[in-house]
PDB file of C-alpha atoms in Angstrom:
ATOM      1  CA  THR A 839    -182.653   7.962 -78.214  1.00  0.00           C
ATOM      2  CA  LEU A 840    -182.110  11.560 -79.159  1.00  0.00           C
ATOM      3  CA  SER A 841    -184.589  13.666 -81.135  1.00  0.00           C
ATOM      4  CA  ALA A 842    -183.386  15.686 -84.085  1.00  0.00           C
ATOM      5  CA  SER A 843    -183.019  18.830 -81.960  1.00  0.00           C
ATOM      6  CA  GLU A 844    -181.110  16.955 -79.212  1.00  0.00           C
ATOM      7  CA  TRP A 845    -178.829  15.440 -81.860  1.00  0.00           C
ATOM      8  CA  LEU A 846    -178.006  18.950 -83.123  1.00  0.00           C
ATOM      9  CA  GLU A 847    -177.427  20.093 -79.582  1.00  0.00           C
ATOM     10  CA  LEU A 848    -175.041  17.259 -78.924  1.00  0.00           C
ATOM     11  CA  ALA A 849    -173.097  18.105 -82.050  1.00  0.00           C
ATOM     12  CA  SER A 850    -172.891  21.759 -80.960  1.00  0.00           C
ATOM     13  CA  LEU A 851    -171.814  20.952 -77.341  1.00  0.00           C
ATOM     14  CA  GLN A 852    -169.078  18.629 -78.500  1.00  0.00           C
ATOM     15  CA  GLY A 853    -167.899  21.195 -81.027  1.00  0.00           C
ATOM     16  CA  ARG A 854    -168.500  18.675 -83.744  1.00  0.00           C
ATOM     17  CA  PRO A 855    -170.726  20.190 -86.428  1.00  0.00           C
ATOM     18  CA  ASP A 856    -169.768  17.227 -88.665  1.00  0.00           C
ATOM     19  CA  LEU A 857    -172.074  15.089 -86.526  1.00  0.00           C
ATOM     20  CA  ALA A 858    -174.982  17.065 -87.810  1.00  0.00           C
ATOM     21  CA  ASP A 859    -173.653  17.804 -91.318  1.00  0.00           C
ATOM     22  CA  GLY A 860    -172.385  14.390 -92.064  1.00  0.00           C
ATOM     23  CA  ALA A 861    -168.804  13.180 -91.640  1.00  0.00           C
ATOM     24  CA  ARG A 862    -166.966  11.828 -94.666  1.00  0.00           C
ATOM     25  CA  VAL A 863    -167.053   8.078 -95.195  1.00  0.00           C
ATOM     26  CA  PRO A 864    -165.575   6.390 -98.310  1.00  0.00           C
ATOM     27  CA  GLY A 865    -168.467   5.948-100.713  1.00  0.00           C
ATOM     28  CA  GLU A 866    -167.925   2.314-101.552  1.00  0.00           C
ATOM     29  CA  ALA A 867    -168.045   1.179 -97.924  1.00  0.00           C
ATOM     30  CA  LEU A 868    -171.093   3.354 -97.173  1.00  0.00           C
ATOM     31  CA  GLU A 869    -172.923   2.120-100.227  1.00  0.00           C
ATOM     32  CA  GLY A 870    -172.239  -1.500 -99.154  1.00  0.00           C
ATOM     33  CA  LEU A 871    -173.716  -0.827 -95.718  1.00  0.00           C
ATOM     34  CA  THR A 872    -176.733   0.942 -97.214  1.00  0.00           C
ATOM     35  CA  ARG A 873    -177.478  -2.051 -99.463  1.00  0.00           C
ATOM     36  CA  ALA A 874    -176.924  -4.579 -96.685  1.00  0.00           C
ATOM     37  CA  THR A 875    -179.259  -2.807 -94.279  1.00  0.00           C
ATOM     38  CA  TRP A 876    -182.251  -2.744 -96.663  1.00  0.00           C
ATOM     39  CA  TYR A 877    -184.284  -4.713 -94.065  1.00  0.00           C
ATOM     40  CA  LEU A 878    -183.889  -1.788 -91.651  1.00  0.00           C
ATOM     41  CA  GLU A 879    -185.268   0.733 -94.096  1.00  0.00           C
ATOM     42  CA  GLY A 880    -187.585   2.248 -91.485  1.00  0.00           C
ATOM     43  CA  HIS A 881    -184.539   2.966 -89.263  1.00  0.00           C
ATOM     44  CA  SER A 882    -182.220   4.425 -91.929  1.00  0.00           C
ATOM     45  CA  LEU A 883    -181.839   7.712 -90.046  1.00  0.00           C
ATOM     46  CA  VAL A 884    -180.636   5.874 -86.903  1.00  0.00           C
ATOM     47  CA  VAL A 885    -178.029   3.990 -88.984  1.00  0.00           C
ATOM     48  CA  GLN A 886    -177.030   7.267 -90.709  1.00  0.00           C
ATOM     49  CA  ARG A 887    -176.509   8.959 -87.388  1.00  0.00           C
ATOM     50  CA  ALA A 888    -174.399   6.086 -86.041  1.00  0.00           C
ATOM     51  CA  VAL A 889    -172.218   6.303 -89.103  1.00  0.00           C
ATOM     52  CA  GLN A 890    -171.854  10.007 -88.619  1.00  0.00           C
ATOM     53  CA  LEU A 891    -170.964   9.664 -84.942  1.00  0.00           C
ATOM     54  CA  ALA A 892    -168.422   6.911 -85.596  1.00  0.00           C
ATOM     55  CA  ALA A 893    -166.876   8.836 -88.476  1.00  0.00           C
ATOM     56  CA  ALA A 894    -166.567  11.985 -86.354  1.00  0.00           C
ATOM     57  CA  ALA A 895    -165.155  10.113 -83.388  1.00  0.00           C
ATOM     58  CA  HIS A 896    -162.521   8.301 -85.588  1.00  0.00           C
ATOM     59  CA  ALA A 897    -161.677  11.427 -87.604  1.00  0.00           C
ATOM     60  CA  GLY A 898    -157.995  11.523 -88.413  1.00  0.00           C
ATOM     61  CA  GLN A 899    -157.353   7.820 -87.539  1.00  0.00           C
ATOM     62  CA  ALA A 900    -156.129   5.431 -90.220  1.00  0.00           C
ATOM     63  CA  ARG A 901    -155.525   1.713 -90.466  1.00  0.00           C
ATOM     64  CA  LYS A 902    -152.304  -0.056 -91.486  1.00  0.00           C
ATOM     65  CA  ASN A 903    -153.409  -0.128 -95.098  1.00  0.00           C
ATOM     66  CA  GLY A 904    -153.820   3.669 -95.175  1.00  0.00           C
ATOM     67  CA  GLU A 905    -157.620   3.617 -95.236  1.00  0.00           C
ATOM     68  CA  PRO A 906    -159.560   5.896 -92.946  1.00  0.00           C
ATOM     69  CA  PHE A 907    -160.325   3.959 -89.734  1.00  0.00           C
ATOM     70  CA  ILE A 908    -164.081   4.419 -90.226  1.00  0.00           C
ATOM     71  CA  VAL A 909    -163.977   1.854 -93.041  1.00  0.00           C
ATOM     72  CA  HIS A 910    -163.459  -0.924 -90.393  1.00  0.00           C
ATOM     73  CA  PRO A 911    -166.576  -0.368 -88.307  1.00  0.00           C
ATOM     74  CA  VAL A 912    -168.621   0.261 -91.437  1.00  0.00           C
ATOM     75  CA  GLU A 913    -167.438  -3.039 -92.911  1.00  0.00           C
ATOM     76  CA  THR A 914    -168.012  -4.804 -89.582  1.00  0.00           C
ATOM     77  CA  SER A 915    -171.612  -3.611 -89.584  1.00  0.00           C
ATOM     78  CA  THR A 916    -172.031  -4.671 -93.201  1.00  0.00           C
ATOM     79  CA  ILE A 917    -171.010  -8.230 -92.198  1.00  0.00           C
ATOM     80  CA  LEU A 918    -173.556  -7.994 -89.332  1.00  0.00           C
ATOM     81  CA  ALA A 919    -176.241  -6.795 -91.764  1.00  0.00           C
ATOM     82  CA  GLY A 920    -175.528  -9.785 -93.914  1.00  0.00           C
ATOM     83  CA  LEU A 921    -176.560 -11.875 -90.954  1.00  0.00           C
ATOM     84  CA  LYS A 922    -179.731  -9.755 -90.603  1.00  0.00           C
ATOM     85  CA  MET A 923    -178.867  -8.629 -87.079  1.00  0.00           C
ATOM     86  CA  ASP A 924    -181.165  -6.158 -85.341  1.00  0.00           C
ATOM     87  CA  LEU A 925    -180.764  -2.370 -85.384  1.00  0.00           C
ATOM     88  CA  ASP A 926    -179.001  -2.209 -82.021  1.00  0.00           C
ATOM     89  CA  THR A 927    -176.379  -4.656 -83.146  1.00  0.00           C
ATOM     90  CA  ILE A 928    -175.737  -2.793 -86.371  1.00  0.00           C
ATOM     91  CA  VAL A 929    -175.311   0.467 -84.476  1.00  0.00           C
ATOM     92  CA  ALA A 930    -173.053  -1.257 -81.933  1.00  0.00           C
ATOM     93  CA  GLY A 931    -170.928  -2.556 -84.752  1.00  0.00           C
ATOM     94  CA  LEU A 932    -170.457   0.957 -86.060  1.00  0.00           C
ATOM     95  CA  LEU A 933    -169.437   2.223 -82.610  1.00  0.00           C
ATOM     96  CA  HIS A 934    -167.606  -0.860 -81.277  1.00  0.00           C
ATOM     97  CA  ASP A 935    -164.126   0.765 -81.284  1.00  0.00           C
ATOM     98  CA  THR A 936    -165.167   4.282 -80.184  1.00  0.00           C
ATOM     99  CA  VAL A 937    -164.984   3.837 -76.378  1.00  0.00           C
ATOM    100  CA  GLU A 938    -161.523   2.140 -76.586  1.00  0.00           C
ATOM    101  CA  ASP A 939    -159.967   4.377 -79.231  1.00  0.00           C
ATOM    102  CA  THR A 940    -161.704   7.808 -79.026  1.00  0.00           C
ATOM    103  CA  ASP A 941    -163.086  10.328 -76.527  1.00  0.00           C
ATOM    104  CA  LEU A 942    -166.619   8.944 -76.919  1.00  0.00           C
ATOM    105  CA  THR A 943    -167.999   7.408 -73.745  1.00  0.00           C
ATOM    106  CA  LEU A 944    -170.576   4.711 -73.023  1.00  0.00           C
ATOM    107  CA  HIS A 945    -172.745   7.448 -71.575  1.00  0.00           C
ATOM    108  CA  ASP A 946    -172.645   9.310 -74.833  1.00  0.00           C
ATOM    109  CA  ILE A 947    -173.603   6.133 -76.745  1.00  0.00           C
ATOM    110  CA  ALA A 948    -176.419   5.339 -74.338  1.00  0.00           C
ATOM    111  CA  ARG A 949    -177.719   8.907 -74.652  1.00  0.00           C
ATOM    112  CA  CYS A 950    -177.616   8.713 -78.476  1.00  0.00           C
ATOM    113  CA  PHE A 951    -178.801   5.216 -79.106  1.00  0.00           C
ATOM    114  CA  GLY A 952    -180.076   3.705 -75.885  1.00  0.00           C
ATOM    115  CA  PRO A 953    -178.722   1.351 -73.166  1.00  0.00           C
ATOM    116  CA  SER A 954    -178.901  -1.763 -75.305  1.00  0.00           C
ATOM    117  CA  VAL A 955    -176.369  -0.401 -77.841  1.00  0.00           C
ATOM    118  CA  ALA A 956    -174.125   0.803 -75.057  1.00  0.00           C
ATOM    119  CA  SER A 957    -174.230  -2.619 -73.395  1.00  0.00           C
ATOM    120  CA  ILE A 958    -173.184  -4.381 -76.553  1.00  0.00           C
ATOM    121  CA  VAL A 959    -170.418  -1.874 -77.097  1.00  0.00           C
ATOM    122  CA  GLU A 960    -169.208  -2.335 -73.464  1.00  0.00           C
ATOM    123  CA  GLY A 961    -169.173  -6.083 -73.911  1.00  0.00           C
ATOM    124  CA  ASP A 962    -167.226  -5.849 -77.126  1.00  0.00           C
ATOM    125  CA  THR A 963    -164.549  -3.643 -75.612  1.00  0.00           C
ATOM    126  CA  LYS A 964    -164.053  -5.505 -72.306  1.00  0.00           C
ATOM    127  CA  ARG A 965    -160.486  -6.295 -71.436  1.00  0.00           C
ATOM    128  CA  SER A 966    -158.982  -7.656 -68.278  1.00  0.00           C
ATOM    129  CA  LYS A 967    -158.236  -4.877 -65.730  1.00  0.00           C
ATOM    130  CA  LEU A 968    -154.492  -5.749 -65.205  1.00  0.00           C
ATOM    131  CA  GLY A 969    -153.628  -2.521 -63.526  1.00  0.00           C
ATOM    132  CA  VAL A 970    -150.146  -2.135 -62.023  1.00  0.00           C
ATOM    133  CA  THR A 971    -149.506  -5.927 -62.244  1.00  0.00           C
ATOM    134  CA  ALA A 972    -149.352  -5.790 -66.031  1.00  0.00           C
ATOM    135  CA  ALA A 973    -145.642  -5.102 -66.201  1.00  0.00           C
ATOM    136  CA  ALA A 974    -144.942  -8.282 -64.249  1.00  0.00           C
ATOM    137  CA  LEU A 975    -146.911 -10.511 -66.614  1.00  0.00           C
ATOM    138  CA  ASP A 976    -145.654 -12.036 -69.828  1.00  0.00           C
ATOM    139  CA  GLU A 977    -147.594 -11.488 -73.061  1.00  0.00           C
ATOM    140  CA  ALA A 978    -149.087 -14.977 -73.129  1.00  0.00           C
ATOM    141  CA  THR A 979    -150.571 -14.494 -69.603  1.00  0.00           C
ATOM    142  CA  LYS A 980    -151.987 -11.084 -70.500  1.00  0.00           C
ATOM    143  CA  ARG A 981    -153.563 -12.492 -73.678  1.00  0.00           C
ATOM    144  CA  SER A 982    -155.035 -15.364 -71.657  1.00  0.00           C
ATOM    145  CA  LEU A 983    -156.555 -12.951 -69.124  1.00  0.00           C
ATOM    146  CA  ASN A 984    -157.971 -10.762 -71.931  1.00  0.00           C
ATOM    147  CA  HIS A 985    -159.481 -13.826 -73.579  1.00  0.00           C
ATOM    148  CA  ARG A 986    -161.193 -14.687 -70.208  1.00  0.00           C
ATOM    149  CA  ALA A 987    -162.578 -11.167 -69.864  1.00  0.00           C
ATOM    150  CA  MET A 988    -163.819 -11.223 -73.485  1.00  0.00           C
ATOM    151  CA  LEU A 989    -165.479 -14.595 -73.029  1.00  0.00           C
ATOM    152  CA  VAL A 990    -167.119 -13.492 -69.811  1.00  0.00           C
ATOM    153  CA  ALA A 991    -168.659 -10.503 -71.645  1.00  0.00           C
ATOM    154  CA  MET A 992    -169.827 -12.768 -74.441  1.00  0.00           C
ATOM    155  CA  GLY A 993    -171.874 -14.799 -71.988  1.00  0.00           C
ATOM    156  CA  GLU A 994    -173.996 -11.740 -71.237  1.00  0.00           C
ATOM    157  CA  ASP A 995    -175.578 -11.226 -74.662  1.00  0.00           C
ATOM    158  CA  TRP A 996    -175.352 -13.389 -77.818  1.00  0.00           C
ATOM    159  CA  ARG A 997    -175.109 -10.196 -79.924  1.00  0.00           C
ATOM    160  CA  ILE A 998    -171.703  -9.413 -78.262  1.00  0.00           C
ATOM    161  CA  VAL A 999    -170.406 -12.683 -79.662  1.00  0.00           C
ATOM    162  CA  VAL A1000    -171.658 -11.905 -83.157  1.00  0.00           C
ATOM    163  CA  VAL A1001    -170.194  -8.368 -83.183  1.00  0.00           C
ATOM    164  CA  LYS A1002    -166.849  -9.814 -82.000  1.00  0.00           C
ATOM    165  CA  LEU A1003    -166.916 -12.444 -84.804  1.00  0.00           C
ATOM    166  CA  ALA A1004    -167.783  -9.802 -87.422  1.00  0.00           C
ATOM    167  CA  ASP A1005    -165.035  -7.513 -86.094  1.00  0.00           C
ATOM    168  CA  ARG A1006    -162.493 -10.314 -86.226  1.00  0.00           C
ATOM    169  CA  LEU A1007    -163.589 -11.329 -89.752  1.00  0.00           C
ATOM    170  CA  HIS A1008    -162.986  -7.883 -91.167  1.00  0.00           C
ATOM    171  CA  ASN A1009    -159.632  -7.788 -89.394  1.00  0.00           C
ATOM    172  CA  MET A1010    -158.697 -11.121 -90.949  1.00  0.00           C
ATOM    173  CA  ARG A1011    -159.733  -9.868 -94.406  1.00  0.00           C
ATOM    174  CA  THR A1012    -157.181  -7.035 -94.082  1.00  0.00           C
ATOM    175  CA  LEU A1013    -154.504  -8.999 -92.173  1.00  0.00           C
ATOM    176  CA  ARG A1014    -152.102  -8.935 -95.146  1.00  0.00           C
ATOM    177  CA  HIS A1015    -151.215  -5.373 -94.256  1.00  0.00           C
ATOM    178  CA  MET A1016    -149.800  -6.430 -90.825  1.00  0.00           C
ATOM    179  CA  PRO A1017    -146.219  -7.517 -90.097  1.00  0.00           C
ATOM    180  CA  ARG A1018    -145.668 -11.298 -90.458  1.00  0.00           C
ATOM    181  CA  HIS A1019    -145.297 -11.975 -86.704  1.00  0.00           C
ATOM    182  CA  LYS A1020    -148.640 -10.349 -86.096  1.00  0.00           C
ATOM    183  CA  GLN A1021    -150.260 -12.180 -88.921  1.00  0.00           C
ATOM    184  CA  VAL A1022    -149.287 -15.532 -87.346  1.00  0.00           C
ATOM    185  CA  ARG A1023    -150.277 -14.447 -83.798  1.00  0.00           C
ATOM    186  CA  ILE A1024    -153.731 -13.155 -84.943  1.00  0.00           C
ATOM    187  CA  ALA A1025    -154.332 -16.156 -87.224  1.00  0.00           C
ATOM    188  CA  ARG A1026    -153.466 -18.530 -84.334  1.00  0.00           C
ATOM    189  CA  GLU A1027    -155.789 -16.703 -81.965  1.00  0.00           C
ATOM    190  CA  THR A1028    -158.547 -16.773 -84.595  1.00  0.00           C
ATOM    191  CA  THR A1029    -158.099 -20.557 -84.992  1.00  0.00           C
ATOM    192  CA  GLN A1030    -157.996 -21.042 -81.257  1.00  0.00           C
ATOM    193  CA  ILE A1031    -160.925 -18.827 -80.113  1.00  0.00           C
ATOM    194  CA  PHE A1032    -163.031 -17.291 -82.887  1.00  0.00           C
ATOM    195  CA  VAL A1033    -163.452 -20.253 -85.296  1.00  0.00           C
ATOM    196  CA  PRO A1034    -164.720 -22.549 -82.551  1.00  0.00           C
ATOM    197  CA  LEU A1035    -166.959 -19.695 -81.205  1.00  0.00           C
ATOM    198  CA  ALA A1036    -168.569 -19.325 -84.645  1.00  0.00           C
ATOM    199  CA  GLN A1037    -168.977 -23.076 -84.771  1.00  0.00           C
ATOM    200  CA  LYS A1038    -170.551 -23.215 -81.303  1.00  0.00           C
ATOM    201  CA  LEU A1039    -173.052 -20.591 -82.338  1.00  0.00           C
ATOM    202  CA  GLY A1040    -173.767 -22.340 -85.665  1.00  0.00           C
ATOM    203  CA  ILE A1041    -172.835 -19.390 -87.842  1.00  0.00           C
ATOM    204  CA  GLU A1042    -171.322 -21.497 -90.616  1.00  0.00           C
ATOM    205  CA  ALA A1043    -170.485 -18.615 -93.046  1.00  0.00           C
ATOM    206  CA  LEU A1044    -168.305 -16.863 -90.494  1.00  0.00           C
ATOM    207  CA  GLU A1045    -166.777 -20.089 -89.244  1.00  0.00           C
ATOM    208  CA  TYR A1046    -165.764 -21.125 -92.793  1.00  0.00           C
ATOM    209  CA  GLU A1047    -164.246 -17.757 -93.790  1.00  0.00           C
ATOM    210  CA  LEU A1048    -162.415 -17.295 -90.503  1.00  0.00           C
ATOM    211  CA  LEU A1049    -160.912 -20.744 -90.857  1.00  0.00           C
ATOM    212  CA  ARG A1050    -159.974 -20.255 -94.494  1.00  0.00           C
ATOM    213  CA  LEU A1051    -158.258 -16.933 -93.843  1.00  0.00           C
ATOM    214  CA  SER A1052    -156.464 -18.296 -90.733  1.00  0.00           C
ATOM    215  CA  VAL A1053    -155.083 -21.269 -92.686  1.00  0.00           C
ATOM    216  CA  GLN A1054    -153.832 -18.981 -95.472  1.00  0.00           C
ATOM    217  CA  PHE A1055    -151.581 -17.199 -92.879  1.00  0.00           C
ATOM    218  CA  LEU A1056    -150.528 -20.205 -90.901  1.00  0.00           C
ATOM    219  CA  PHE A1057    -149.360 -22.554 -93.700  1.00  0.00           C
ATOM    220  CA  PRO A1058    -146.927 -22.045 -96.573  1.00  0.00           C
ATOM    221  CA  GLN A1059    -148.498 -21.312 -99.953  1.00  0.00           C
ATOM    222  CA  GLN A1060    -147.000 -24.572-101.318  1.00  0.00           C
ATOM    223  CA  LEU A1061    -148.960 -26.586 -98.760  1.00  0.00           C
ATOM    224  CA  LEU A1062    -152.174 -24.692 -99.474  1.00  0.00           C
ATOM    225  CA  ARG A1063    -152.058 -25.917-103.084  1.00  0.00           C
ATOM    226  CA  VAL A1064    -151.914 -29.573-101.978  1.00  0.00           C
ATOM    227  CA  PRO A1065    -155.403 -31.101-101.926  1.00  0.00           C
ATOM    228  CA  TYR A1066    -155.607 -31.750 -98.174  1.00  0.00           C
ATOM    229  CA  GLY A1067    -158.829 -29.766 -97.874  1.00  0.00           C
ATOM    230  CA  LEU A1068    -159.610 -26.793 -95.698  1.00  0.00           C
ATOM    231  CA  GLU A1069    -161.083 -28.935 -92.913  1.00  0.00           C
ATOM    232  CA  LEU A1070    -157.923 -31.058 -92.506  1.00  0.00           C
ATOM    233  CA  LEU A1071    -155.658 -28.048 -92.536  1.00  0.00           C
ATOM    234  CA  GLY A1072    -157.952 -26.343 -90.025  1.00  0.00           C
ATOM    235  CA  HIS A1073    -157.796 -29.390 -87.788  1.00  0.00           C
ATOM    236  CA  TRP A1074    -153.985 -29.343 -88.023  1.00  0.00           C
ATOM    237  CA  ALA A1075    -154.006 -25.672 -87.094  1.00  0.00           C
ATOM    238  CA  ARG A1076    -156.113 -26.302 -84.081  1.00  0.00           C
ATOM    239  CA  LEU A1077    -153.747 -29.066 -82.882  1.00  0.00           C
ATOM    240  CA  GLN A1078    -150.846 -26.603 -83.191  1.00  0.00           C
ATOM    241  CA  CYS A1079    -152.697 -23.982 -81.184  1.00  0.00           C
ATOM    242  CA  TRP A1080    -154.246 -26.085 -78.423  1.00  0.00           C
ATOM    243  CA  GLY A1081    -152.208 -29.277 -78.391  1.00  0.00           C
ATOM    244  CA  LEU A1082    -153.387 -32.819 -78.747  1.00  0.00           C
ATOM    245  CA  GLY A1083    -156.761 -33.523 -77.121  1.00  0.00           C
ATOM    246  CA  GLN A1084    -157.371 -29.861 -76.204  1.00  0.00           C
ATOM    247  CA  SER A1085    -160.042 -27.468 -77.520  1.00  0.00           C
ATOM    248  CA  LEU A1086    -162.009 -24.311 -76.610  1.00  0.00           C
ATOM    249  CA  ASP A1087    -164.511 -26.486 -74.862  1.00  0.00           C
ATOM    250  CA  ASP A1088    -161.793 -27.925 -72.647  1.00  0.00           C
ATOM    251  CA  TYR A1089    -160.565 -24.422 -71.818  1.00  0.00           C
ATOM    252  CA  LEU A1090    -164.106 -23.272 -70.891  1.00  0.00           C
ATOM    253  CA  CYS A1091    -164.569 -26.164 -68.544  1.00  0.00           C
ATOM    254  CA  ARG A1092    -161.004 -26.039 -67.128  1.00  0.00           C
ATOM    255  CA  ASP A1093    -160.989 -22.285 -66.379  1.00  0.00           C
ATOM    256  CA  GLN A1094    -162.517 -21.895 -62.903  1.00  0.00           C
ATOM    257  CA  VAL A1095    -163.987 -18.453 -63.537  1.00  0.00           C
ATOM    258  CA  LEU A1096    -165.577 -19.364 -66.857  1.00  0.00           C
ATOM    259  CA  SER A1097    -166.839 -22.733 -65.493  1.00  0.00           C
ATOM    260  CA  GLU A1098    -168.405 -21.102 -62.410  1.00  0.00           C
ATOM    261  CA  LEU A1099    -170.153 -18.598 -64.676  1.00  0.00           C
ATOM    262  CA  ASP A1100    -171.638 -21.514 -66.674  1.00  0.00           C
ATOM    263  CA  LEU A1101    -170.249 -20.009 -69.871  1.00  0.00           C
ATOM    264  CA  PRO A1102    -170.537 -23.259 -71.841  1.00  0.00           C
ATOM    265  CA  LEU A1103    -174.278 -23.360 -71.054  1.00  0.00           C
ATOM    266  CA  LYS A1104    -174.662 -19.720 -71.998  1.00  0.00           C
ATOM    267  CA  LEU A1105    -172.964 -20.258 -75.348  1.00  0.00           C
ATOM    268  CA  ASP A1106    -175.286 -23.214 -76.000  1.00  0.00           C
ATOM    269  CA  SER A1107    -178.189 -20.924 -75.247  1.00  0.00           C
ATOM    270  CA  HIS A1108    -176.722 -18.340 -77.609  1.00  0.00           C
ATOM    271  CA  ARG A1109    -176.586 -21.030 -80.330  1.00  0.00           C
ATOM    272  CA  GLN A1110    -180.311 -21.727 -79.895  1.00  0.00           C
ATOM    273  CA  THR A1111    -181.071 -17.952 -80.151  1.00  0.00           C
ATOM    274  CA  TRP A1112    -179.020 -17.674 -83.369  1.00  0.00           C
ATOM    275  CA  LEU A1113    -180.671 -20.733 -84.921  1.00  0.00           C
ATOM    276  CA  GLN A1114    -184.089 -19.300 -84.144  1.00  0.00           C
ATOM    277  CA  HIS A1115    -183.031 -15.904 -85.647  1.00  0.00           C
ATOM    278  CA  SER A1116    -181.692 -17.691 -88.761  1.00  0.00           C
ATOM    279  CA  ARG A1117    -184.727 -19.860 -89.227  1.00  0.00           C
ATOM    280  CA  GLN A1118    -187.008 -16.779 -89.030  1.00  0.00           C
ATOM    281  CA  TRP A1119    -185.092 -15.007 -91.781  1.00  0.00           C
ATOM    282  CA  ASP A1120    -184.969 -18.159 -93.906  1.00  0.00           C
ATOM    283  CA  ALA A1121    -188.768 -18.521 -93.540  1.00  0.00           C
ATOM    284  CA  ALA A1122    -189.282 -14.816 -94.427  1.00  0.00           C
ATOM    285  CA  ALA A1123    -187.086 -15.192 -97.499  1.00  0.00           C
ATOM    286  CA  SER A1124    -188.996 -18.305 -98.571  1.00  0.00           C
ATOM    287  CA  ALA A1125    -192.371 -16.559 -98.172  1.00  0.00           C
ATOM    288  CA  ALA A1126    -191.162 -13.529-100.122  1.00  0.00           C
ATOM    289  CA  SER A1127    -189.875 -15.753-102.939  1.00  0.00           C
ATOM    290  CA  ALA A1128    -193.164 -17.712-103.017  1.00  0.00           C
ATOM    291  CA  SER A1129    -195.242 -14.474-103.194  1.00  0.00           C
ATOM    292  CA  SER A1130    -193.229 -13.100-106.051  1.00  0.00           C
ATOM    293  CA  SER A1131    -193.408 -16.197-108.138  1.00  0.00           C
TER     294      SER A1131
END
């Protein structure tokens, strides 16, 4: 990673003094991230630099709700910090849209924060390389190919899956600002792909909120007030998305590329890694509570 002098040099070479001086980030979002990353206190400068780089890269960009775009990666990393993810994952969360949406390159990210961060960002931004054939494909086929490319990338590192889930969760939290047809499409995709991914990894908090938000956009408000229960409505939504007797597991086994790459086994391995990570933090919290009482 860069030393302080190298960081200033990079800011100067890119003509971005705001990298060194600190780009503007809405205070509430930044405060939330600062509180959530308390466990990375010894690495606060690295997190600060990642925020500055992301804010500078996304300068002038805004989301559908009018907020500066930087709010999204900051909120994504706040979700990741709530899961006590490591420093590289938090930094990758802050930079996850830069390669796709700005002039920042993976080389820049690797130089600033190391190859591990760059690898996570690369995995999070992978899309199918459709090339000149894209015009001949319908939207459903393009989405299916992009899903495959995304799932292939997720098999490489469990942290890529978690960043993708956190990214999708914040997008779902702000989905009300999108047109209705996009709300339905994104909620269906979330039910189809991201809810079962969270379930497969065992990240219950993300699974539950993703499902709850999806159901809110897929069913009429009158139906949501009927005491069917979230689980039943979620099951109904999955049937609508996949069809009877189909699921993400079936898709992973049926798709020749994903099956040959042993993606189901890789996701099972990711689940064990997540559970080990979660247990370690639960044990640390219990020990801290016992020592303070």
